[in-house]
XYZ file of C-alpha atoms in Angstrom:
709
model
C 1.655 -20.423 28.612
C -1.986 -20.154 29.498
C -4.932 -18.367 27.910
C -7.777 -16.547 29.273
C -11.063 -16.024 27.220
C -13.644 -13.388 27.681
C -16.756 -14.734 26.434
C -17.755 -11.300 25.277
C -14.422 -10.470 23.232
C -12.399 -13.478 22.278
C -9.301 -12.909 20.229
C -8.842 -15.197 17.297
C -5.552 -15.149 15.415
C -5.536 -16.037 11.663
C -2.031 -17.456 11.108
C -0.461 -19.161 8.232
C 1.964 -19.140 5.350
C 1.968 -16.259 2.761
C -0.542 -17.098 -0.133
C -2.456 -19.634 1.949
C -5.688 -17.745 1.385
C -5.638 -16.218 4.937
C -6.845 -12.734 3.966
C -9.565 -14.152 1.619
C -10.875 -16.122 4.567
C -10.602 -13.087 6.891
C -12.679 -11.131 4.362
C -15.181 -13.980 3.900
C -15.770 -14.029 7.763
C -15.698 -10.358 8.523
C -17.067 -8.683 5.427
C -17.047 -4.957 5.918
C -16.795 -5.235 9.664
C -13.148 -4.460 9.656
C -10.819 -1.797 10.904
C -7.242 -1.096 10.107
C -4.706 -0.044 12.754
C -1.171 -0.762 13.660
C 0.242 -3.563 15.938
C 1.667 -1.928 19.142
C 4.995 -0.316 18.811
C 5.196 -0.898 14.959
C 3.968 0.692 11.790
C 2.782 -2.689 10.215
C -0.758 -2.560 9.366
C -3.137 -4.736 11.490
C -6.535 -5.807 10.019
C -9.085 -6.705 12.765
C -12.715 -7.795 12.103
C -15.591 -9.041 14.098
C -17.934 -11.735 14.422
C -21.053 -11.666 16.604
C -23.594 -14.122 17.971
C -26.032 -14.338 20.945
C -24.064 -11.687 22.784
C -20.613 -13.040 22.220
C -18.169 -11.367 20.026
C -14.915 -12.621 18.412
C -12.237 -10.330 17.391
C -10.328 -11.958 14.403
C -6.804 -10.555 13.729
C -5.231 -11.195 10.180
C -1.548 -11.541 11.017
C 1.124 -11.280 8.435
C 2.038 -14.670 6.581
C 5.111 -16.365 7.811
C 6.738 -19.816 6.976
C 8.015 -20.623 10.503
C 8.825 -19.207 13.912
C 12.261 -18.200 12.496
C 11.315 -15.137 10.479
C 13.396 -13.420 7.782
C 11.535 -10.106 7.556
C 10.026 -7.414 9.828
C 6.417 -8.492 8.937
C 7.143 -11.977 9.982
C 8.660 -10.922 13.283
C 5.008 -9.564 14.323
C 3.787 -13.268 14.633
C 6.654 -14.107 16.876
C 6.481 -10.884 18.844
C 2.801 -11.657 19.504
C 2.855 -15.395 20.489
C 5.927 -14.983 22.896
C 4.131 -12.183 24.725
C 1.020 -13.521 26.658
C 0.609 -10.110 28.302
C 0.525 -8.298 24.994
C -2.803 -6.585 23.551
C -2.742 -8.852 20.624
C -2.080 -12.319 22.255
C -4.760 -14.661 20.982
C -7.059 -16.831 22.962
C -7.570 -19.161 19.904
C -5.289 -19.820 16.868
C -6.781 -20.594 13.515
C -4.077 -22.131 11.287
C -4.946 -21.434 7.593
C -3.253 -23.822 5.162
C -3.645 -24.265 1.388
C -4.878 -27.659 0.182
C -2.398 -27.498 -2.687
C 0.747 -27.237 -0.464
C -0.211 -28.844 2.670
C 3.122 -30.490 3.784
C 4.988 -27.105 4.002
C 2.130 -25.502 6.130
C 2.639 -28.205 8.843
C 6.124 -26.747 9.898
C 4.531 -23.634 11.392
C 1.406 -25.260 12.457
C 3.223 -27.942 14.778
C 5.502 -25.009 16.058
C 2.522 -23.139 17.068
C 0.812 -26.303 18.552
C 3.744 -26.328 21.111
C 2.324 -23.097 22.810
C -0.557 -24.992 24.149
C -3.204 -22.685 22.771
C -6.544 -23.934 21.462
C -6.059 -24.382 17.678
C -8.492 -24.912 14.612
C -6.853 -26.135 11.454
C -8.459 -24.629 8.352
C -7.669 -25.921 4.963
C -8.516 -23.414 2.291
C -8.928 -23.491 -1.611
C -11.226 -26.553 -1.559
C -12.559 -25.563 -4.858
C -9.005 -25.526 -6.530
C -7.922 -28.909 -4.812
C -11.130 -30.649 -5.919
C -10.331 -29.557 -9.474
C -6.724 -30.688 -9.245
C -7.839 -34.060 -7.808
C -6.168 -33.458 -4.390
C -7.868 -34.506 -1.225
C -7.190 -35.383 2.402
C -8.732 -37.394 5.033
C -9.466 -34.801 7.653
C -9.973 -37.463 10.408
C -6.290 -38.449 9.966
C -5.025 -34.837 10.095
C -7.252 -34.186 13.217
C -5.827 -37.172 14.931
C -2.382 -35.960 14.294
C -2.856 -32.337 15.333
C -5.342 -33.186 18.091
C -7.665 -30.287 17.063
C -10.644 -29.841 14.681
C -9.850 -29.735 10.907
C -12.305 -28.017 8.536
C -11.849 -27.677 4.749
C -13.333 -24.369 3.335
C -13.534 -22.169 0.169
C -13.736 -18.537 0.644
C -14.635 -18.304 -3.180
C -17.768 -20.526 -2.990
C -18.459 -20.041 0.698
C -18.388 -23.812 1.310
C -18.252 -24.795 4.881
C -17.812 -21.188 6.090
C -20.950 -21.629 8.391
C -19.284 -24.723 9.939
C -16.081 -22.796 10.395
C -17.952 -19.958 12.335
C -19.798 -22.541 14.575
C -16.493 -24.225 15.405
C -14.980 -20.815 16.276
C -17.692 -19.941 18.724
C -17.456 -23.567 20.097
C -13.823 -23.416 20.759
C -13.845 -19.737 21.939
C -16.441 -20.656 24.695
C -14.817 -23.869 25.820
C -12.075 -22.182 27.771
C -9.881 -25.268 27.480
C -6.220 -25.282 26.509
C -5.040 -27.190 23.302
C -3.792 -30.673 23.403
C -0.704 -32.030 21.650
C 0.504 -35.427 21.404
C 3.642 -34.686 19.484
C 5.992 -32.672 21.211
C 9.362 -31.405 19.692
C 12.097 -33.278 21.587
C 14.478 -30.505 22.800
C 18.181 -31.346 23.135
C 19.542 -31.121 26.650
C 21.148 -27.780 25.832
C 17.881 -26.345 24.384
C 15.947 -27.502 27.327
C 18.243 -26.167 29.899
C 18.411 -22.663 28.040
C 14.526 -22.577 27.882
C 14.285 -23.250 31.659
C 16.766 -20.582 32.604
C 14.936 -18.027 30.129
C 11.700 -18.997 31.788
C 12.819 -17.818 35.131
C 13.819 -14.488 33.572
C 10.755 -13.943 31.484
C 8.168 -15.397 33.790
C 6.469 -17.384 30.910
C 5.613 -20.841 31.897
C 5.767 -22.445 28.272
C 9.053 -24.114 27.527
C 8.974 -23.679 23.768
C 7.995 -20.046 23.989
C 11.058 -19.515 26.116
C 13.096 -21.405 23.546
C 11.849 -18.907 20.831
C 12.843 -15.950 23.145
C 16.316 -17.338 23.378
C 16.529 -17.372 19.600
C 15.053 -14.082 18.974
C 15.942 -11.862 22.283
C 17.906 -9.299 20.356
C 14.818 -7.925 18.605
C 11.641 -8.806 20.598
C 10.248 -5.523 21.676
C 8.289 -6.879 24.542
C 11.470 -7.634 26.577
C 13.019 -4.597 28.627
C 16.597 -3.845 28.586
C 17.452 -5.810 31.822
C 15.697 -9.084 30.664
C 17.492 -8.592 27.170
C 20.981 -8.295 28.890
C 20.187 -11.242 31.187
C 19.075 -13.487 28.403
C 21.891 -12.447 26.231
C 24.319 -13.432 28.920
C 22.730 -16.936 29.429
C 22.939 -17.504 25.608
C 26.526 -16.502 25.447
C 27.607 -18.411 28.557
C 25.737 -21.642 27.428
C 27.058 -21.421 23.892
C 23.743 -21.426 22.377
C 23.887 -21.972 18.569
C 20.759 -20.656 17.142
C 21.163 -21.656 13.497
C 22.120 -25.232 14.448
C 19.101 -25.735 16.548
C 16.671 -24.110 14.098
C 18.007 -26.765 11.488
C 17.653 -29.664 13.913
C 14.220 -28.485 14.734
C 13.040 -28.203 11.191
C 14.308 -31.663 10.115
C 12.727 -33.310 13.313
C 9.424 -31.949 12.449
C 9.389 -32.795 8.859
C 10.451 -36.342 9.668
C 7.561 -36.730 12.147
C 4.600 -35.134 10.143
C 5.517 -36.094 6.609
C 4.238 -39.761 7.097
C 0.887 -38.720 8.540
C 0.364 -36.293 5.691
C 0.986 -39.037 3.090
C -1.351 -41.301 5.121
C -4.020 -38.547 4.961
C -3.636 -37.924 1.290
C -6.563 -39.639 -0.759
C -5.691 -38.411 -4.381
C -2.673 -37.128 -5.963
C -2.053 -35.217 -9.123
C -0.808 -37.080 -12.176
C 2.397 -36.419 -14.038
C 0.419 -34.284 -16.490
C 1.288 -30.481 -16.279
C -1.330 -28.622 -14.426
C -3.321 -25.631 -15.804
C -1.154 -23.343 -13.755
C 2.161 -24.828 -15.072
C 0.858 -24.688 -18.707
C -0.249 -21.035 -18.373
C 3.118 -19.978 -16.621
C 5.110 -21.433 -19.487
C 3.779 -18.444 -21.619
C 2.975 -15.830 -18.780
C 6.623 -16.124 -17.381
C 8.371 -16.706 -20.698
C 11.479 -14.465 -20.874
C 10.214 -12.843 -24.202
C 6.365 -13.061 -24.170
C 6.042 -12.700 -20.430
C 7.438 -8.889 -20.256
C 5.615 -8.145 -23.713
C 2.394 -9.297 -22.067
C 2.967 -7.442 -19.048
C 3.310 -4.103 -20.816
C 0.196 -4.978 -22.949
C -1.734 -5.553 -19.829
C -0.393 -2.235 -18.241
C -1.409 -0.344 -21.536
C -4.967 -1.694 -21.181
C -4.927 -0.726 -17.633
C -4.142 2.770 -18.335
C -6.451 3.013 -21.268
C -9.470 1.744 -18.961
C -8.456 4.390 -16.468
C -9.028 7.164 -19.050
C -11.786 5.654 -21.148
C -13.920 4.219 -18.454
C -13.771 7.144 -16.260
C -14.692 9.884 -18.760
C -18.405 9.857 -18.180
C -18.377 9.728 -14.366
C -15.723 12.257 -14.168
C -17.885 14.611 -16.288
C -20.980 14.046 -13.914
C -18.890 14.762 -10.926
C -17.338 17.911 -12.481
C -20.814 19.340 -13.432
C -22.133 18.429 -10.010
C -19.628 20.542 -8.117
C -19.823 23.281 -10.781
C -23.677 23.281 -10.167
C -23.108 23.178 -6.492
C -20.741 26.290 -6.456
C -23.403 28.218 -8.615
C -26.201 27.158 -6.294
C -24.427 28.284 -3.162
C -23.527 31.588 -4.892
C -27.098 32.129 -5.696
C -28.759 30.881 -2.576
C -26.654 32.260 0.395
C -26.672 35.866 1.083
C -23.523 37.624 -0.345
C -20.690 37.696 1.891
C -17.543 35.994 3.230
C -19.538 32.809 4.232
C -20.940 32.427 0.699
C -17.468 33.013 -0.733
C -15.657 30.584 1.658
C -18.128 27.756 1.010
C -18.390 28.036 -2.829
C -14.912 29.222 -3.980
C -13.100 27.662 -0.911
C -14.546 24.517 0.294
C -16.580 23.159 -2.653
C -14.024 24.243 -5.262
C -11.081 22.570 -3.399
C -12.889 19.294 -2.668
C -14.383 19.336 -6.153
C -10.951 19.475 -7.615
C -10.004 16.009 -6.061
C -13.301 14.323 -5.814
C -13.687 14.223 -9.710
C -10.703 11.694 -9.772
C -12.474 9.096 -7.615
C -13.610 7.061 -10.739
C -9.951 6.924 -12.067
C -8.628 5.989 -8.734
C -11.333 3.289 -8.144
C -10.830 1.614 -11.603
C -6.922 1.639 -10.864
C -7.281 -0.302 -7.762
C -10.088 -2.585 -9.190
C -7.770 -3.748 -11.993
C -4.790 -4.128 -9.941
C -6.827 -6.022 -7.412
C -8.178 -8.403 -10.003
C -4.652 -9.061 -11.290
C -3.609 -9.795 -7.724
C -6.533 -12.080 -7.052
C -5.962 -14.198 -10.181
C -2.270 -14.646 -9.243
C -0.660 -12.485 -11.843
C 1.061 -9.912 -9.701
C 3.364 -12.662 -8.119
C 4.440 -13.653 -11.629
C 5.215 -9.909 -12.497
C 7.598 -10.047 -9.352
C 9.105 -13.270 -10.575
C 9.667 -12.194 -14.058
C 11.605 -8.990 -13.201
C 13.719 -10.363 -10.457
C 16.885 -10.571 -12.767
C 16.201 -7.106 -13.860
C 16.077 -5.781 -10.242
C 19.344 -7.622 -9.412
C 21.095 -5.767 -12.128
C 20.126 -2.360 -10.698
C 21.317 -3.180 -7.323
C 17.804 -4.119 -6.034
C 16.401 -7.314 -4.455
C 13.693 -9.216 -6.348
C 11.324 -8.311 -3.616
C 11.889 -4.642 -4.419
C 9.535 -5.105 -7.432
C 6.868 -5.643 -4.744
C 7.468 -2.136 -3.260
C 7.842 -0.575 -6.715
C 4.446 -1.981 -7.834
C 2.704 -1.113 -4.464
C 4.203 2.508 -5.231
C 1.805 2.734 -8.127
C -0.920 3.025 -5.253
C 0.987 4.957 -2.486
C 4.671 5.185 -1.475
C 3.936 4.982 2.167
C 2.676 1.354 2.410
C 5.204 0.404 -0.352
C 8.196 1.751 1.654
C 6.738 -0.233 4.705
C 6.602 -3.384 2.501
C 10.394 -3.122 2.066
C 10.616 -4.864 5.527
C 10.445 -8.190 3.586
C 14.039 -7.435 2.303
C 16.501 -8.672 4.741
C 19.600 -6.918 3.108
C 19.959 -3.384 4.657
C 21.490 -1.960 1.399
C 19.065 -3.137 -0.967
C 16.210 -2.215 1.487
C 17.454 1.249 1.716
C 17.927 1.659 -1.990
C 14.264 0.548 -2.513
C 13.031 2.983 0.025
C 14.858 5.786 -1.540
C 13.668 5.286 -5.117
C 10.076 4.005 -4.522
C 8.628 7.604 -4.446
C 9.698 7.845 -8.118
C 7.083 5.503 -9.118
C 3.901 7.322 -9.906
C 1.359 6.871 -7.098
C -2.387 7.449 -7.063
C -1.906 10.925 -5.741
C -0.217 11.932 -9.104
C -3.379 10.836 -11.176
C -5.310 14.106 -10.610
C -2.163 16.201 -11.778
C -1.512 13.968 -14.730
C -5.118 13.893 -15.777
C -5.558 17.536 -15.666
C -2.493 18.475 -17.546
C -2.308 15.596 -20.124
C -5.282 17.255 -21.678
C -3.266 20.391 -22.517
C -0.087 18.456 -23.653
C -1.532 15.702 -25.721
C -4.429 15.961 -28.327
C -7.038 13.193 -27.825
C -7.015 10.550 -30.628
C -7.143 6.791 -31.049
C -3.772 4.955 -31.852
C -4.102 1.855 -33.964
C -7.859 2.300 -33.388
C -7.528 0.689 -29.900
C -5.519 2.951 -27.538
C -6.390 6.514 -26.307
C -3.572 8.804 -27.012
C -3.804 10.426 -23.702
C -3.745 6.976 -21.958
C -0.634 6.270 -23.678
C 0.861 9.586 -22.425
C -0.431 8.707 -19.044
C 1.478 5.408 -19.284
C 4.510 7.224 -20.476
C 4.666 9.112 -17.326
C 4.567 5.995 -15.348
C 7.366 4.392 -17.418
C 9.459 7.542 -17.024
C 9.040 7.194 -13.254
C 10.143 3.568 -13.422
C 13.200 4.294 -15.521
C 14.022 7.218 -13.084
C 13.916 4.767 -10.234
C 15.992 2.095 -11.934
C 18.768 4.606 -12.931
C 18.746 6.209 -9.341
C 18.872 2.688 -7.773
C 21.901 1.846 -10.013
C 23.685 5.049 -8.811
C 22.934 4.519 -5.059
C 24.104 0.865 -5.534
C 27.572 2.322 -6.357
C 27.493 4.952 -3.650
C 26.286 2.802 -0.816
C 28.715 0.069 -0.098
C 27.658 -3.422 1.329
C 29.046 -6.936 1.023
C 25.860 -8.835 1.824
C 23.342 -9.855 -0.885
C 19.868 -11.212 -0.530
C 17.860 -13.332 -2.700
C 14.177 -13.625 -3.786
C 12.006 -16.334 -2.259
C 8.334 -16.032 -3.494
C 5.580 -18.562 -3.958
C 3.731 -18.335 -7.143
C 0.120 -19.136 -6.245
C -2.279 -21.087 -8.281
C -4.401 -19.372 -10.718
C -8.049 -19.089 -9.638
C -11.068 -17.043 -10.071
C -11.061 -13.620 -8.128
C -13.029 -13.523 -4.931
C -15.114 -10.404 -5.632
C -15.686 -9.744 -1.898
C -11.897 -9.221 -1.572
C -11.778 -6.995 -4.625
C -14.667 -4.893 -3.469
C -13.354 -4.631 0.215
C -9.856 -3.669 -1.255
C -11.049 -1.111 -3.586
C -13.327 0.463 -1.063
C -10.559 0.537 1.551
C -8.008 2.136 -0.926
C -10.686 4.833 -2.138
C -11.750 5.624 1.131
C -8.291 6.089 2.399
C -7.550 8.300 -0.513
C -10.619 10.373 -0.026
C -10.518 10.790 3.735
C -6.782 11.344 3.926
C -6.489 13.759 0.813
C -9.873 15.408 1.739
C -8.681 16.323 5.059
C -5.632 17.929 3.926
C -7.322 19.570 0.916
C -10.214 20.941 3.098
C -7.692 22.553 5.524
C -5.495 23.921 2.664
C -8.582 25.141 0.677
C -9.708 27.170 3.634
C -6.325 28.668 4.165
C -5.813 29.355 0.410
C -9.274 30.993 0.262
C -8.258 33.329 2.891
C -4.878 34.119 1.488
C -6.441 34.612 -2.005
C -9.408 36.592 -0.750
C -7.604 39.038 1.659
C -4.453 41.120 1.407
C -2.995 44.335 2.536
C -5.844 46.874 2.658
C -4.101 49.577 0.692
C -3.277 47.351 -2.174
C -6.518 45.420 -2.297
C -8.265 49.034 -2.481
C -5.724 50.165 -5.296
C -6.713 46.938 -7.302
C -10.317 48.049 -7.064
C -9.266 51.550 -8.240
C -7.223 50.381 -11.252
C -9.970 48.080 -12.273
C -12.394 50.890 -12.323
C -9.966 53.120 -14.430
C -9.208 50.390 -16.864
C -12.805 49.421 -17.231
C -13.844 52.930 -18.245
C -10.772 53.242 -20.496
C -11.359 49.883 -22.214
C -15.257 50.259 -22.220
C -15.551 46.761 -20.646
C -18.821 45.021 -19.939
C -19.941 44.273 -16.366
C -18.793 40.617 -16.707
C -15.527 41.692 -17.982
C -15.048 44.253 -15.224
C -15.906 41.575 -12.535
C -13.346 39.116 -14.220
C -10.751 41.840 -14.142
C -11.462 42.934 -10.596
C -11.089 39.279 -9.393
C -7.755 38.767 -11.140
C -6.375 42.056 -9.814
C -7.542 41.282 -6.284
C -6.049 37.928 -6.473
C -2.744 39.223 -7.633
C -2.777 41.888 -4.749
C -3.644 39.191 -2.113
C -1.572 37.487 0.304
C -1.594 34.369 -1.970
C -0.691 36.598 -4.969
C 2.351 38.047 -3.045
C 3.609 34.571 -2.025
C 3.356 33.335 -5.663
C 5.131 36.442 -6.831
C 7.914 35.942 -4.274
C 8.396 32.283 -5.657
C 7.877 33.135 -9.394
C 11.504 34.082 -10.279
C 12.743 30.623 -9.238
C 10.210 28.766 -11.381
C 9.824 31.063 -14.359
C 12.563 29.329 -16.194
C 10.337 26.154 -15.997
C 7.523 28.047 -17.732
C 5.565 28.314 -14.415
C 3.743 31.511 -13.221
C 2.865 32.676 -9.687
C -0.331 30.896 -9.600
C 1.318 27.592 -10.397
C 3.984 28.533 -7.806
C 1.244 28.724 -5.097
C 0.038 25.357 -6.096
C 3.623 23.799 -6.007
C 4.225 25.236 -2.560
C 0.992 23.847 -1.142
C 1.220 20.522 -2.786
C 4.533 19.853 -0.889
C 1.998 18.649 1.856
C 0.644 16.165 -0.711
C 0.784 16.081 -4.541
C -3.014 15.747 -5.089
C -3.265 19.101 -3.416
C -2.140 20.807 -6.642
C -5.509 20.325 -8.351
C -7.469 21.411 -5.388
C -5.178 24.645 -4.960
C -5.686 25.320 -8.575
C -9.413 24.958 -8.270
C -9.529 27.393 -5.245
C -7.310 29.884 -6.966
C -9.396 29.839 -10.190
C -12.747 29.995 -8.368
C -11.579 33.012 -6.410
C -10.096 34.589 -9.453
C -13.112 34.100 -11.730
C -16.621 35.266 -11.640
C -17.978 32.264 -13.714
C -18.689 29.495 -11.322
C -20.347 27.193 -13.882
C -17.211 26.601 -15.706
C -15.092 23.401 -14.910
C -11.504 23.652 -13.544
C -10.167 22.439 -16.886
C -12.165 25.130 -18.836
C -10.864 27.845 -16.556
C -7.250 26.874 -16.837
C -7.679 26.345 -20.629
C -9.038 29.999 -20.836
C -6.064 31.450 -18.877
C -3.774 33.566 -21.127
C -0.120 34.101 -20.910
C 0.518 37.821 -20.423
C 3.904 37.598 -21.995
C 3.057 35.645 -25.184
C -0.601 36.264 -25.629
C -1.210 32.589 -26.127
C -2.642 29.843 -23.799
C -0.973 29.881 -20.471
C -1.036 25.858 -20.408
C 0.616 25.359 -23.622
C 2.338 22.051 -24.663
C 5.646 23.233 -23.291
C 4.183 24.328 -19.963
C 2.144 21.416 -19.532
C 4.988 18.898 -20.253
C 7.352 20.815 -18.116
C 4.825 20.698 -15.153
C 4.131 16.927 -15.704
C 7.806 16.119 -15.729
C 8.277 18.101 -12.530
C 5.627 16.094 -10.788
C 6.905 12.725 -12.057
C 10.242 13.388 -10.190
C 9.417 15.809 -7.229
C 9.048 14.293 -3.802
C 5.830 16.374 -2.797
C 4.634 14.284 0.133
C 5.590 14.909 3.586
C 3.914 11.654 4.765
C 6.492 9.855 2.664
C 9.415 11.697 4.110
C 8.104 10.925 7.644
C 7.861 7.094 6.940
C 11.193 7.101 5.385
C 12.560 8.610 8.481
C 10.655 6.205 10.652
C 12.067 3.196 8.584
C 15.687 4.317 8.478
C 15.530 5.729 12.063
C 17.309 9.037 10.926
C 16.603 12.173 9.074
C 19.662 11.733 6.831
C 17.901 9.664 4.310
C 14.679 11.632 3.981
C 16.828 14.647 3.356
C 18.858 12.923 0.680
C 15.702 11.521 -0.780
C 14.129 15.046 -1.148
C 17.246 16.520 -2.443
C 18.053 14.248 -5.082
C 14.303 14.099 -6.283
C 14.070 17.710 -6.241
C 17.093 18.397 -8.286
C 15.858 15.630 -10.907
C 12.397 17.516 -10.896
C 13.902 21.030 -11.543
C 16.526 20.116 -13.993
C 14.281 17.974 -16.029
C 11.613 20.527 -16.118
C 13.832 23.144 -16.957
C 15.288 21.129 -19.985
C 11.905 20.153 -21.173
C 10.623 23.815 -21.241
C 13.697 25.379 -22.548
C 13.719 22.796 -25.482
C 10.156 23.093 -26.407
C 9.609 26.832 -26.247
């Protein structure tokens, strides 16, 4: 296998085990010069960043972590797919192997496997700051002699040796020389014979790469059907035993490199428990651990509400002022109305929640950076098993708190199909960031604001309660599916608990920026389109009925001796009811009236099937079109709405709680259904998912409203 290096754009692959510090190093090298796409042919995220110097450019690709060239998950397969396909778009020119100083021996398995490919390699030892505190050190000259490549020790947290690393990257990228490798895995006669035959079929000249193709030919996407069939015939005819040879190779490699690592080790930790071990005795305790987890979550939700109150108020007032300014500045007409009541109102209804979403991702990112989230996965492994899930399911469920789409994609780390399928089906029940706008706007109507025990905001506790409700629903649904879906196989959790460390703020900032921008850009595009459509539907209707609404308003105004302001409000309300949007809501109203919802909420429910957060944008548009007071915030307009049947507030406690419960359970996200179809390769399971969540939402909402009225 050969490599060709374009001096202008050289591809650098960051490879290594999970939790090796690879992503921290990637962020330290590339900063904000990143973009996110998908690997060719798959929906796994690919992070790419760039380094530029003197007209040369390095394209750095952050690959998923894997422990060896024999993967157990879809994410890990990406690495093997790439390194066995020299003609692929992501095939690297240079390998940067990233290894944690605290667990160096286990990293050498994959490192020595990658060296067999003949590509230039740079061996990068991370977490220098932690290893120095722990008293662990290595003689890099010994490691360099064994690996026959440059070895550099860095710290992404302190920035130590990052400049040296960049210099070495450009030096190796411009050298255009293949990597050397003294130690070669001694293949058996059978392995060598198979690899040579496969080489004739694949056209790849690296013997070890062809051995990997023989191991993995059933799922490698870069093999066409003819090649796959030919290799399959060779494997069967030659009696190739993949598992047997994987074990043989692994033992051979450890026997060879372990003495070199011991030779390179300069200091070793004593028998005394490390700081991480002492902390874990409390953090992961079977009693204190879960209690601490829920306490931390309560603090997170308290912060989301309390810290965001002022910036949310500023954003609300800004958009209210913007609506009024447009109304008063532009000439009266449809364009004025579209911009103020359609676009500004719709976008303002969602942008106001940026502070809460930013705080959520900030706190979760900090917990991930210090190493706590991995402990949460470990603690709840047994609980997941009891509900028919895999311990890794908790990763998807926790990720679902941000967005169900990447959470469902993360289930690829679950090797058992039944457990993976169940995790996919129940993950959307976990309240995602798209529900935050809905929860925030409605909790204010359902729960009075006061302090509990002088510490916690009552509305924050209600907010957390909705998350807990979603979690309980997910676990209950998983238990039901585990009975209905039959499978004999089980999988087990294998996860590394990283050492506690100070958070790298660059990682946190990049992550928050990326998540918030994704929310704003994705939600913003949908809301902008729907806001314009809604404005049209709410502003126009059958000519005769719109004229009739104006005549009825005039007659009623005279009869009731209404002021000009009251007449304008009445006209806006009647025109909205006679509009196309009003007719759509009226058509849908009989089905949702038992839940306490009116036709305006019906419009929002229909539009929010595109995405949950559209509910707030829809309500903002509807109430802007239906009101002449553009300086009122959306919450003030909704609070002023009167229930014509009872004469009381439209958004009373019963209605608000009913609507909240509906949004906890309903699958109102077409993107989630699309990704479920893509992951399961059939429309059967998205339909099952949509149906069971829809029934849960409707029946639960019905029960809540009927009990409370």
